[in-house]
Tab-separated table of C-alpha atoms and ligand atoms in Angstrom:
chain	number	residue	atom	x	y	z
A	1	MET	CA	-11.925	-16.452	-11.868
A	2	ARG	CA	-13.787	-13.190	-11.264
A	3	SER	CA	-12.587	-10.364	-13.479
A	4	ASP	CA	-11.013	-8.289	-10.697
A	5	GLU	CA	-8.942	-11.214	-9.461
A	6	HIS	CA	-7.879	-11.885	-12.986
A	7	PHE	CA	-6.840	-8.191	-13.370
A	8	LEU	CA	-4.919	-8.452	-10.066
A	9	SER	CA	-3.056	-11.599	-10.996
A	10	ARG	CA	-2.149	-10.242	-14.295
A	11	THR	CA	-0.830	-7.111	-12.625
A	12	ILE	CA	1.205	-9.140	-10.104
A	13	GLU	CA	2.537	-11.218	-13.070
A	14	SER	CA	3.703	-7.871	-14.590
A	15	TYR	CA	5.490	-6.671	-11.388
A	16	ASN	CA	7.202	-10.235	-11.127
A	17	ALA	CA	8.472	-9.838	-14.732
A	18	THR	CA	9.771	-6.336	-14.386
A	19	SER	CA	10.622	-6.187	-10.662
A	20	SER	CA	14.221	-4.895	-11.184
A	21	GLU	CA	13.459	-2.177	-13.694
A	22	TYR	CA	10.310	-1.227	-11.682
A	23	SER	CA	12.051	-0.820	-8.470
A	24	GLN	CA	15.039	0.916	-9.895
A	25	ARG	CA	12.584	3.559	-11.692
A	26	PHE	CA	10.820	4.340	-8.410
A	27	SER	CA	13.783	3.993	-6.005
A	28	THR	CA	13.992	7.661	-5.173
A	29	THR	CA	10.260	8.502	-4.930
A	30	ILE	CA	10.288	8.639	-1.294
A	31	LEU	CA	7.487	10.528	0.450
A	32	GLU	CA	9.757	11.815	3.081
A	33	GLY	CA	7.376	14.287	4.595
A	34	HIS	CA	4.707	11.808	4.896
A	35	ILE	CA	6.959	9.184	6.314
A	36	SER	CA	8.095	11.750	9.068
A	37	ARG	CA	4.559	12.530	9.799
A	38	PHE	CA	3.677	8.885	10.018
A	39	GLN	CA	6.458	8.096	12.341
A	40	SER	CA	5.639	11.207	14.628
A	41	MET	CA	1.914	9.961	14.954
A	42	LEU	CA	2.511	6.561	16.125
A	43	PRO	CA	1.114	5.794	19.431
A	44	TYR	CA	3.793	3.205	20.184
A	45	GLY	CA	7.312	3.457	18.875
A	46	ASP	CA	8.294	0.016	20.082
A	47	LEU	CA	5.438	-1.917	18.191
A	48	PRO	CA	6.059	-2.753	14.561
A	49	VAL	CA	4.611	-0.991	11.627
A	50	LEU	CA	3.412	-2.755	8.468
A	51	ASP	CA	4.286	-1.736	5.013
A	52	ALA	CA	1.384	-3.070	3.279
A	53	GLY	CA	2.291	-3.579	-0.474
A	54	CYS	CA	6.051	-2.955	0.183
A	55	GLY	CA	7.000	-3.705	-3.514
A	56	GLY	CA	10.748	-3.405	-3.878
A	57	GLY	CA	11.269	-2.318	-0.128
A	58	ARG	CA	12.080	1.335	-0.705
A	59	ASP	CA	9.872	2.651	2.153
A	60	ALA	CA	10.529	-0.246	4.413
A	61	VAL	CA	14.210	0.306	4.227
A	62	GLU	CA	13.813	3.940	4.740
A	63	MET	CA	11.485	3.353	7.765
A	64	ALA	CA	13.919	0.900	9.266
A	65	GLY	CA	16.697	3.506	8.849
A	66	ARG	CA	14.552	5.763	10.962
A	67	GLY	CA	14.405	3.310	13.727
A	68	LEU	CA	11.182	1.669	13.166
A	69	ARG	CA	10.496	-2.067	13.340
A	70	VAL	CA	9.035	-2.744	9.957
A	71	VAL	CA	7.290	-5.757	8.503
A	72	GLY	CA	6.696	-5.716	4.795
A	73	VAL	CA	4.076	-7.775	2.922
A	74	ASP	CA	3.478	-8.208	-0.705
A	75	LEU	CA	1.953	-10.422	-3.478
A	76	SER	CA	4.867	-10.302	-5.664
A	77	GLU	CA	7.577	-12.803	-4.943
A	78	GLU	CA	10.082	-11.012	-7.314
A	79	LEU	CA	9.599	-7.662	-5.719
A	80	LEU	CA	10.177	-9.152	-2.215
A	81	ARG	CA	13.371	-10.617	-3.629
A	82	VAL	CA	14.384	-7.159	-4.711
A	83	ALA	CA	13.278	-5.736	-1.355
A	84	ARG	CA	15.505	-8.424	0.512
A	85	ILE	CA	18.597	-7.380	-1.621
A	86	ALA	CA	17.848	-3.710	-0.975
A	87	GLY	CA	18.067	-4.633	2.745
A	88	ALA	CA	14.401	-5.041	3.928
A	89	ARG	CA	13.760	-7.643	6.571
A	90	ASN	CA	10.767	-9.396	7.981
A	91	LEU	CA	9.185	-9.651	4.549
A	92	VAL	CA	6.085	-11.912	4.133
A	93	LEU	CA	4.464	-13.092	0.760
A	94	GLY	CA	0.809	-12.294	1.504
A	95	ASP	CA	-2.514	-10.616	0.308
A	96	ILE	CA	-3.336	-7.383	2.016
A	97	ARG	CA	-7.062	-8.551	1.861
A	98	ARG	CA	-6.314	-11.525	4.165
A	99	LEU	CA	-3.195	-10.701	6.445
A	100	PRO	CA	-1.530	-13.499	8.436
A	101	PHE	CA	-1.062	-11.378	11.398
A	102	ARG	CA	-2.649	-11.395	14.953
A	103	ASP	CA	-5.213	-8.610	15.867
A	104	SER	CA	-3.686	-5.420	17.398
A	105	SER	CA	-0.203	-6.223	16.533
A	106	PHE	CA	0.877	-2.957	14.492
A	107	SER	CA	1.238	0.609	15.702
A	108	GLY	CA	0.920	1.785	12.226
A	109	ILE	CA	0.147	0.649	8.712
A	110	TRP	CA	1.781	2.375	5.594
A	111	SER	CA	-0.050	1.708	2.376
A	112	CYS	CA	1.774	3.492	-0.499
A	113	ALA	CA	0.003	2.927	-3.858
A	114	SER	CA	-0.858	-0.606	-2.884
A	115	LEU	CA	-4.623	-0.329	-3.118
A	116	VAL	CA	-4.582	1.078	-6.567
A	117	HIS	CA	-4.841	-2.517	-8.166
A	118	MET	CA	-8.173	-3.098	-6.566
A	119	PRO	CA	-11.737	-2.067	-7.005
A	120	PRO	CA	-13.624	-0.743	-3.959
A	121	ALA	CA	-14.757	-4.192	-2.772
A	122	GLY	CA	-11.080	-5.232	-2.394
A	123	VAL	CA	-10.081	-1.933	-0.817
A	124	ARG	CA	-12.856	-2.596	1.781
A	125	LYS	CA	-11.334	-5.962	2.523
A	126	ALA	CA	-7.964	-4.473	2.975
A	127	VAL	CA	-8.988	-1.538	5.086
A	128	SER	CA	-10.990	-4.002	7.200
A	129	GLU	CA	-7.898	-5.948	7.843
A	130	PHE	CA	-5.845	-2.871	8.580
A	131	LYS	CA	-8.419	-1.966	11.224
A	132	ARG	CA	-8.096	-5.550	12.842
A	133	LEU	CA	-4.378	-5.387	12.838
A	134	LEU	CA	-3.967	-1.875	14.382
A	135	VAL	CA	-3.805	-1.172	18.081
A	136	PRO	CA	-6.254	1.348	19.426
A	137	ASN	CA	-5.227	4.797	17.942
A	138	GLY	CA	-2.936	3.189	15.506
A	139	ILE	CA	-2.179	5.187	12.385
A	140	LEU	CA	-3.136	4.394	8.863
A	141	PHE	CA	-1.513	6.127	5.900
A	142	VAL	CA	-2.939	5.602	2.373
A	143	THR	CA	-2.201	6.866	-0.909
A	144	VAL	CA	-3.956	6.064	-4.105
A	145	ARG	CA	-4.241	7.457	-7.583
A	146	HIS	CA	-6.744	10.307	-7.986
A	147	GLY	CA	-9.431	10.151	-10.704
A	148	SER	CA	-12.368	8.045	-11.753
A	149	GLY	CA	-12.598	4.812	-13.686
A	150	THR	CA	-10.102	2.190	-14.406
A	151	GLU	CA	-7.228	1.636	-16.842
A	152	TRP	CA	-4.594	-0.757	-18.171
A	153	ARG	CA	-1.089	0.523	-18.246
A	154	GLU	CA	1.409	-1.317	-20.332
A	155	ASP	CA	4.678	-2.301	-18.644
A	156	GLY	CA	6.985	-2.305	-21.741
A	157	ALA	CA	7.771	-5.885	-21.409
A	158	GLY	CA	4.629	-7.303	-22.964
A	159	GLY	CA	2.501	-7.208	-19.677
A	160	ALA	CA	0.149	-4.712	-18.274
A	161	ARG	CA	-1.051	-3.354	-14.891
A	162	TRP	CA	-4.659	-2.647	-13.975
A	163	PHE	CA	-5.478	0.390	-11.952
A	164	GLN	CA	-8.572	1.784	-10.272
A	165	LEU	CA	-8.678	5.640	-9.732
A	166	TYR	CA	-10.431	7.094	-6.534
A	167	SER	CA	-11.933	10.409	-5.652
A	168	ALA	CA	-10.987	11.734	-2.343
A	169	SER	CA	-14.411	11.101	-0.860
A	170	GLU	CA	-14.560	7.483	-2.109
A	171	VAL	CA	-11.383	6.703	-0.130
A	172	GLU	CA	-12.349	8.742	2.931
A	173	ASP	CA	-15.867	6.994	2.937
A	174	ILE	CA	-14.309	3.445	2.950
A	175	ILE	CA	-11.799	4.265	5.595
A	176	THR	CA	-14.423	5.763	7.944
A	177	GLU	CA	-16.808	2.975	7.240
A	178	TYR	CA	-14.419	0.834	9.242
A	179	GLY	CA	-14.173	3.058	12.215
A	180	PHE	CA	-11.143	5.175	11.489
A	181	SER	CA	-11.246	8.905	11.884
A	182	ILE	CA	-9.653	10.994	9.193
A	183	GLU	CA	-6.849	13.313	10.393
A	184	THR	CA	-5.949	14.807	6.814
A	185	SER	CA	-6.906	14.069	3.277
A	186	VAL	CA	-5.256	15.831	0.406
A	187	VAL	CA	-5.238	15.505	-3.216
A	188	GLU	CA	-1.545	16.240	-4.323
A	189	PRO	CA	0.695	15.920	-7.278
A	190	GLY	CA	2.494	12.550	-7.618
A	191	LEU	CA	6.340	12.506	-7.512
A	192	VAL	CA	6.503	10.992	-10.961
A	193	ARG	CA	3.039	11.808	-12.540
A	194	GLY	CA	-0.800	12.364	-11.971
A	195	LYS	CA	-2.514	13.240	-8.805
A	196	TRP	CA	-2.837	11.078	-5.726
A	197	VAL	CA	-5.365	11.052	-2.815
A	198	SER	CA	-3.188	10.936	0.484
A	199	VAL	CA	-5.011	10.142	3.709
A	200	PHE	CA	-3.832	9.985	7.353
A	201	ALA	CA	-6.283	8.217	9.614
A	202	VAL	CA	-6.545	7.030	13.184
A	203	GLY	CA	-8.085	3.843	14.135
A	204	GLY	CA	-10.681	4.072	17.008
A	205	SER	CA	-10.590	1.692	20.148
B	301	LIG	C1	2.472	0.625	-7.349
B	301	LIG	S1	3.167	-0.709	-6.494
B	301	LIG	C2	3.834	0.225	-4.979
B	301	LIG	C3	4.854	-0.487	-4.298
B	301	LIG	C4	5.545	0.319	-2.946
B	301	LIG	N1	4.584	0.389	-1.936
B	301	LIG	C5	6.019	1.576	-3.505
B	301	LIG	O1	5.436	2.637	-3.251
B	301	LIG	O2	7.085	1.722	-4.233
B	301	LIG	C6	1.987	-1.603	-5.790
B	301	LIG	C7	2.305	-2.807	-4.942
B	301	LIG	O3	1.166	-3.458	-4.272
B	301	LIG	C8	1.265	-4.759	-4.340
B	301	LIG	N2	0.030	-5.303	-4.307
B	301	LIG	C9	-0.973	-5.058	-4.946
B	301	LIG	N3	-2.123	-5.709	-4.474
B	301	LIG	C10	-1.710	-6.408	-3.437
B	301	LIG	C11	-2.373	-7.370	-2.481
B	301	LIG	N4	-3.810	-7.593	-2.689
B	301	LIG	N5	-1.709	-7.790	-1.506
B	301	LIG	C12	-0.342	-7.539	-1.379
B	301	LIG	N6	0.301	-6.747	-2.188
B	301	LIG	C13	-0.437	-6.126	-3.243
B	301	LIG	C14	1.967	-5.156	-5.505
B	301	LIG	O4	2.631	-6.273	-5.701
B	301	LIG	C15	2.958	-3.966	-5.712
B	301	LIG	O5	4.179	-4.153	-5.107
């Protein structure tokens, strides 16, 4: 197995082993302003949005509560179980680099901290999938940890999660490479710790 695949599978094992504690810990870290903006930018309110890497379902539930039709996808079966209990619906076990959905089926894609466990090659595959799945002028929101290099972070239960940190220009370059125009890109403090690069982009026709 290539090392980045091995790092991702160890990371998903960690999420599976700590799903309840993890979801509880981040249950209130809702990017409310970004969710409002995402919703206001959607070109079609009646088409679904994809929560790509939905984890324990916090944002999927929030967006559904705001009237959006939400589909959630994640690689962690246990986080999806937590998401289901939290009230999220339309949940799919899958990899955001190879998504099982038809072209142009979403009005928006929300990727909150889900590209953080992949090196640039994996992020390129995911962004290429996001482009395929979005309608023309569909909205993409991405937020990833800001910085450089990679790190392992212990999960307190004997496992660990692997992270890749990104500069704003690295993220912007990958997103524009797949035909998106950047609306805004900011480096901002995280709700828990560290800095994050948050990008809103619009998919071309
Ligand atoms: C830091 S958590 C963020 C979860 C959620 N979006 C949130 O903001 O609370 C990263 C999530 O991305 C998921 N993930 C990572 N790589 C993935 C991939 N290739 N395909 C699907 N999900 C992935 C993990 O299972 C985990 O749920």
